[in-house]
PDB file of C-alpha atoms in Angstrom:
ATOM      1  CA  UNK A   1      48.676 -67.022-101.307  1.00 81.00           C
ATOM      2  CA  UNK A   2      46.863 -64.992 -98.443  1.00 91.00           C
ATOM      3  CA  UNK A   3      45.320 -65.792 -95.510  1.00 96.00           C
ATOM      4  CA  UNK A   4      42.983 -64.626 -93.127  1.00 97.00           C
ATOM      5  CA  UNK A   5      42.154 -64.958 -90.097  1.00 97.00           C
ATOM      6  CA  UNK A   6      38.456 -63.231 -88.896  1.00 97.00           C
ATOM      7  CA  UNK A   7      37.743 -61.936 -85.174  1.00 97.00           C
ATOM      8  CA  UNK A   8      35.352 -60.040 -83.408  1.00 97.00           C
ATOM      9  CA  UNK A   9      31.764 -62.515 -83.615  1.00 96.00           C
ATOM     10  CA  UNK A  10      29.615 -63.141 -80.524  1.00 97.00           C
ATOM     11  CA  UNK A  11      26.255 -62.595 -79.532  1.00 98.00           C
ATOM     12  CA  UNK A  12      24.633 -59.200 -79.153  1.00 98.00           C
ATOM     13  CA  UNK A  13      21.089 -58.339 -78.411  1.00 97.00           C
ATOM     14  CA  UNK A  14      19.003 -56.450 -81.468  1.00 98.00           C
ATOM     15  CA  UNK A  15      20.155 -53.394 -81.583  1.00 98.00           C
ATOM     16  CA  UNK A  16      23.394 -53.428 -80.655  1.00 98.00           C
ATOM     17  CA  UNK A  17      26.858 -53.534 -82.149  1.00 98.00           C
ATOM     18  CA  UNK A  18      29.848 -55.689 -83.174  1.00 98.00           C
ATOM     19  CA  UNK A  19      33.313 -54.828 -84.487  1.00 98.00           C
ATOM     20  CA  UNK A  20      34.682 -57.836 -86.522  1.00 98.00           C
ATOM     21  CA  UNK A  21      38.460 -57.837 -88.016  1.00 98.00           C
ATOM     22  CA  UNK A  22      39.996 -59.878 -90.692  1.00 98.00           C
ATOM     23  CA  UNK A  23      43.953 -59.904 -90.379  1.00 98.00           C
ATOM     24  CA  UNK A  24      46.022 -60.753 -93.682  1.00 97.00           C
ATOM     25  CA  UNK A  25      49.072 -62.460 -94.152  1.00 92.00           C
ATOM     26  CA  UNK A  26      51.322 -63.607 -96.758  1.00 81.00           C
ATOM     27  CA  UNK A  27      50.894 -61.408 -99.597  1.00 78.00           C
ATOM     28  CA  UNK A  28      50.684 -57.498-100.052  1.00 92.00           C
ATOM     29  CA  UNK A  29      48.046 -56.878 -99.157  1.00 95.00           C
ATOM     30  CA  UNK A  30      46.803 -53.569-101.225  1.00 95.00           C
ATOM     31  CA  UNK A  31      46.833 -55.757-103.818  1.00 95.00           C
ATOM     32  CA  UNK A  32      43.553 -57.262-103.007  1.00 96.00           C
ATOM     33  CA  UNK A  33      39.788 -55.980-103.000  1.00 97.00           C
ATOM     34  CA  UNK A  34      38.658 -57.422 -99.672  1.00 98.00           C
ATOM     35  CA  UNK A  35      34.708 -58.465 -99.002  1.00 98.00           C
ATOM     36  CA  UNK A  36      32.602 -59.082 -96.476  1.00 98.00           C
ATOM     37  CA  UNK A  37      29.921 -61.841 -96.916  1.00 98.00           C
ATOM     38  CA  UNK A  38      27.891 -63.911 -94.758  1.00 98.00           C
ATOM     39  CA  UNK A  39      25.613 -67.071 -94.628  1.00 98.00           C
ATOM     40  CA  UNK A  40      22.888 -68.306 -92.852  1.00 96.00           C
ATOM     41  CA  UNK A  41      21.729 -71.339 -91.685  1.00 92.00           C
ATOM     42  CA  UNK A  42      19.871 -73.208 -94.657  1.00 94.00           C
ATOM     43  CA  UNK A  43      21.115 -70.293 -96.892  1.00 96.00           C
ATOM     44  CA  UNK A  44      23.619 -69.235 -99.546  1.00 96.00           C
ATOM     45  CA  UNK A  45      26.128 -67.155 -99.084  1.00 97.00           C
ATOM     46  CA  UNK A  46      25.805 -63.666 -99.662  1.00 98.00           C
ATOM     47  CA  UNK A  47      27.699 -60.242-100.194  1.00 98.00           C
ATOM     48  CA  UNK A  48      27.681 -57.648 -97.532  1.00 98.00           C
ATOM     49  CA  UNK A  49      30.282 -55.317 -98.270  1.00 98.00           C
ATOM     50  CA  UNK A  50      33.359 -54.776 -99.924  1.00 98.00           C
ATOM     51  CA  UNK A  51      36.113 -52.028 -99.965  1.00 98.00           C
ATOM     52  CA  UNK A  52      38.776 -51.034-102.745  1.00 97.00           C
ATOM     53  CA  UNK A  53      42.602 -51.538-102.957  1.00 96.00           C
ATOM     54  CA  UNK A  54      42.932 -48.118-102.050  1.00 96.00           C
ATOM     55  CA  UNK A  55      40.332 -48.094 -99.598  1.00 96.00           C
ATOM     56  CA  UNK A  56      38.742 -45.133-101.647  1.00 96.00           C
ATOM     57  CA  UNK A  57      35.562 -47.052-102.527  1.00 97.00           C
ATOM     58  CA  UNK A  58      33.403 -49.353-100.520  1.00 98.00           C
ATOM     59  CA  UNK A  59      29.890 -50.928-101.553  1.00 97.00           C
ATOM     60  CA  UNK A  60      27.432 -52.567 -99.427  1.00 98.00           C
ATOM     61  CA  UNK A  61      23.993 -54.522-100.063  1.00 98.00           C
ATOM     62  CA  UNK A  62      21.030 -52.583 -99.526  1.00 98.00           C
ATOM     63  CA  UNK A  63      20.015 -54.342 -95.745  1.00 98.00           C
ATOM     64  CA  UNK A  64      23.191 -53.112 -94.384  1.00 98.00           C
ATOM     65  CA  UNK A  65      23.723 -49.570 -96.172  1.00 98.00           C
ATOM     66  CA  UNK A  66      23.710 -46.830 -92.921  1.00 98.00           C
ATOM     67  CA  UNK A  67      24.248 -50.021 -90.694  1.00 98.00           C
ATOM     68  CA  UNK A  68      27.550 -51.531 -91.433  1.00 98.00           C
ATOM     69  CA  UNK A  69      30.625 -49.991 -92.424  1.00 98.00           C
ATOM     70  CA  UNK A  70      33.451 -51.760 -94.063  1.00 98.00           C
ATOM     71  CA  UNK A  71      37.180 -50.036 -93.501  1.00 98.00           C
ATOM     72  CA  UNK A  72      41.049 -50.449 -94.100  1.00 98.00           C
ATOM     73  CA  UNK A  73      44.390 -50.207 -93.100  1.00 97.00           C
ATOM     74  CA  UNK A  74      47.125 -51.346 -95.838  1.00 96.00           C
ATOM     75  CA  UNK A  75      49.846 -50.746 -93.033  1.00 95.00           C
ATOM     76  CA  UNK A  76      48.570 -53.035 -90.769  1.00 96.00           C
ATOM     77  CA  UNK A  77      47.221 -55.663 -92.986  1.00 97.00           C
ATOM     78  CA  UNK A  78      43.506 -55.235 -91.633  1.00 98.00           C
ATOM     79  CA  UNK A  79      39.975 -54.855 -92.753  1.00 98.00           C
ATOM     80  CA  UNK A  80      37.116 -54.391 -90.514  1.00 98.00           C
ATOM     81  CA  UNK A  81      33.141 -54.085 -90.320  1.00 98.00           C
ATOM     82  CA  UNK A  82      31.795 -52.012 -87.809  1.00 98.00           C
ATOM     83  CA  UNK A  83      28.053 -53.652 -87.203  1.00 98.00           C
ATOM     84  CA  UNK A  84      25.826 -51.425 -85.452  1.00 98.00           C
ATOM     85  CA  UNK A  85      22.005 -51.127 -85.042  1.00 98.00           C
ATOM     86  CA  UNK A  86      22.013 -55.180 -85.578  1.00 98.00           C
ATOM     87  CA  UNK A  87      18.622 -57.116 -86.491  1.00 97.00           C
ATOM     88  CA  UNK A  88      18.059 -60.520 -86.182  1.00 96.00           C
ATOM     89  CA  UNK A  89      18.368 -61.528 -89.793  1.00 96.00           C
ATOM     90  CA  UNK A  90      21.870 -60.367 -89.341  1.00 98.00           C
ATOM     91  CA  UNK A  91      22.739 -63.771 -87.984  1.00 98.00           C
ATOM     92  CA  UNK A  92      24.937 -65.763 -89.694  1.00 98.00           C
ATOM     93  CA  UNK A  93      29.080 -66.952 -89.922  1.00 98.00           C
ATOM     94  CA  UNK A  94      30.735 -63.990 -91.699  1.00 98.00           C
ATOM     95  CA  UNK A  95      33.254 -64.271 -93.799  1.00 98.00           C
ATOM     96  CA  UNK A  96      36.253 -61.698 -95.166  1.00 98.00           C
ATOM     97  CA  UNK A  97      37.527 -62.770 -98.685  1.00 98.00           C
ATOM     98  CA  UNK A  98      40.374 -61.295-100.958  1.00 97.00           C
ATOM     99  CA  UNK A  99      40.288 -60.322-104.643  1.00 96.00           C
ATOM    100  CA  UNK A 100      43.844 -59.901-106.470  1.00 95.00           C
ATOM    101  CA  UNK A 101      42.959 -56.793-108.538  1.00 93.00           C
ATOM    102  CA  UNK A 102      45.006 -54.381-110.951  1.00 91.00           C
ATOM    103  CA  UNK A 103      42.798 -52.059-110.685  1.00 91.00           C
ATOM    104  CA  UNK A 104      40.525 -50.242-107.672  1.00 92.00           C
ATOM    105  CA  UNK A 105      37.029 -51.321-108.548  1.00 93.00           C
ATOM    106  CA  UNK A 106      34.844 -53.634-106.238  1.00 93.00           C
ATOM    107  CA  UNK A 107      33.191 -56.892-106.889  1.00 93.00           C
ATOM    108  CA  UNK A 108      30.672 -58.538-105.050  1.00 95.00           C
ATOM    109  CA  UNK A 109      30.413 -61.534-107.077  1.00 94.00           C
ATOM    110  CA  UNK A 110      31.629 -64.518-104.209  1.00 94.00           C
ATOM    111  CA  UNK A 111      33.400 -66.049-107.409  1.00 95.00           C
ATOM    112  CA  UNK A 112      35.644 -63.277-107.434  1.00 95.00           C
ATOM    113  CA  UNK A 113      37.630 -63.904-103.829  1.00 97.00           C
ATOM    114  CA  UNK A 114      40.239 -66.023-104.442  1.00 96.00           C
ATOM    115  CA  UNK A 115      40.633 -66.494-100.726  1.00 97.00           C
ATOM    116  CA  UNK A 116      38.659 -66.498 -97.770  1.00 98.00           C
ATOM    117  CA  UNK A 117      38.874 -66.687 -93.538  1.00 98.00           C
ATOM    118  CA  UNK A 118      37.586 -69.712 -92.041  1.00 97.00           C
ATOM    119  CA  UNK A 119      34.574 -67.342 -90.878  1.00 97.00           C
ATOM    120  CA  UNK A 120      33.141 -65.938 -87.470  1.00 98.00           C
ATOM    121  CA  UNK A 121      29.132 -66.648 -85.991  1.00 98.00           C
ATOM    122  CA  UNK A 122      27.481 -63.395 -85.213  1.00 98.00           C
ATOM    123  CA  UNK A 123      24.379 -63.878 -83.790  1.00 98.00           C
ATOM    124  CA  UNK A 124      21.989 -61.301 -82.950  1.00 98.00           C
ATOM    125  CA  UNK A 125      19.149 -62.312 -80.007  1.00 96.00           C
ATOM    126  CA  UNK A 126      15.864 -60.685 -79.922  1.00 86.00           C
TER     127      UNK A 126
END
């Protein structure tokens, strides 16, 4: 079992920038693929970003790609997402989730994470 504890929301005027962390415990954690997903009021949930067991490989969705950028540290047990140049329609809780994986690919399939944080608001005020 692993679990996670997310840090970092508040509110930030458009255009500006938010650091949020997701601290693991309990298991190794370079076993897992960890993701970054989000939801919106009256929405589903949705993938942001996701990096590799290794940390060699991230992926993002297209409204975040130059924006965002998702990051490691296997030593410290620690993923982040750096927010920067933030809109409006980036509001929503955010979420980190884990994936056990063999191997170092990246899903972004929600039904992949096996465990998630209980989630952080970010809201960004025009």
């Amino acid at each position: 079992q692993v679990q996670l504890v997310e840090s970092g929301g508040g509110l930030v005027q458009t255009g500006g920038s938010l650091s949020l962390s997701c601290a693991a415990s309990g298991r190794t954690f370079s076993n897992y693929a960890m993701g970054w997903f989000r939801q919106a009021p009256g929405q589903e949930r949705e993938f942001v970003a996701a990096i590799s067991r290794s940390g060699a490989k991230t992926y993002y969705t297209d409204s975040v790609k130059g924006r965002f950028i998702v990051s490691r540290d296997n030593t410290k047990n620690t993923v982040w997402l750096q927010m920067d140049s933030l809109k409006s329609e980036d509001t929503a809780v955010y979420y980190c989730a884990a994936d056990r994986r063999a191997d170092d690919i990246i899903i972004s399939l929600s039904v992949a994470y096996e465990h998630w944080g209980q989630g952080t608001q970010v809201t960004v005020s025009s």
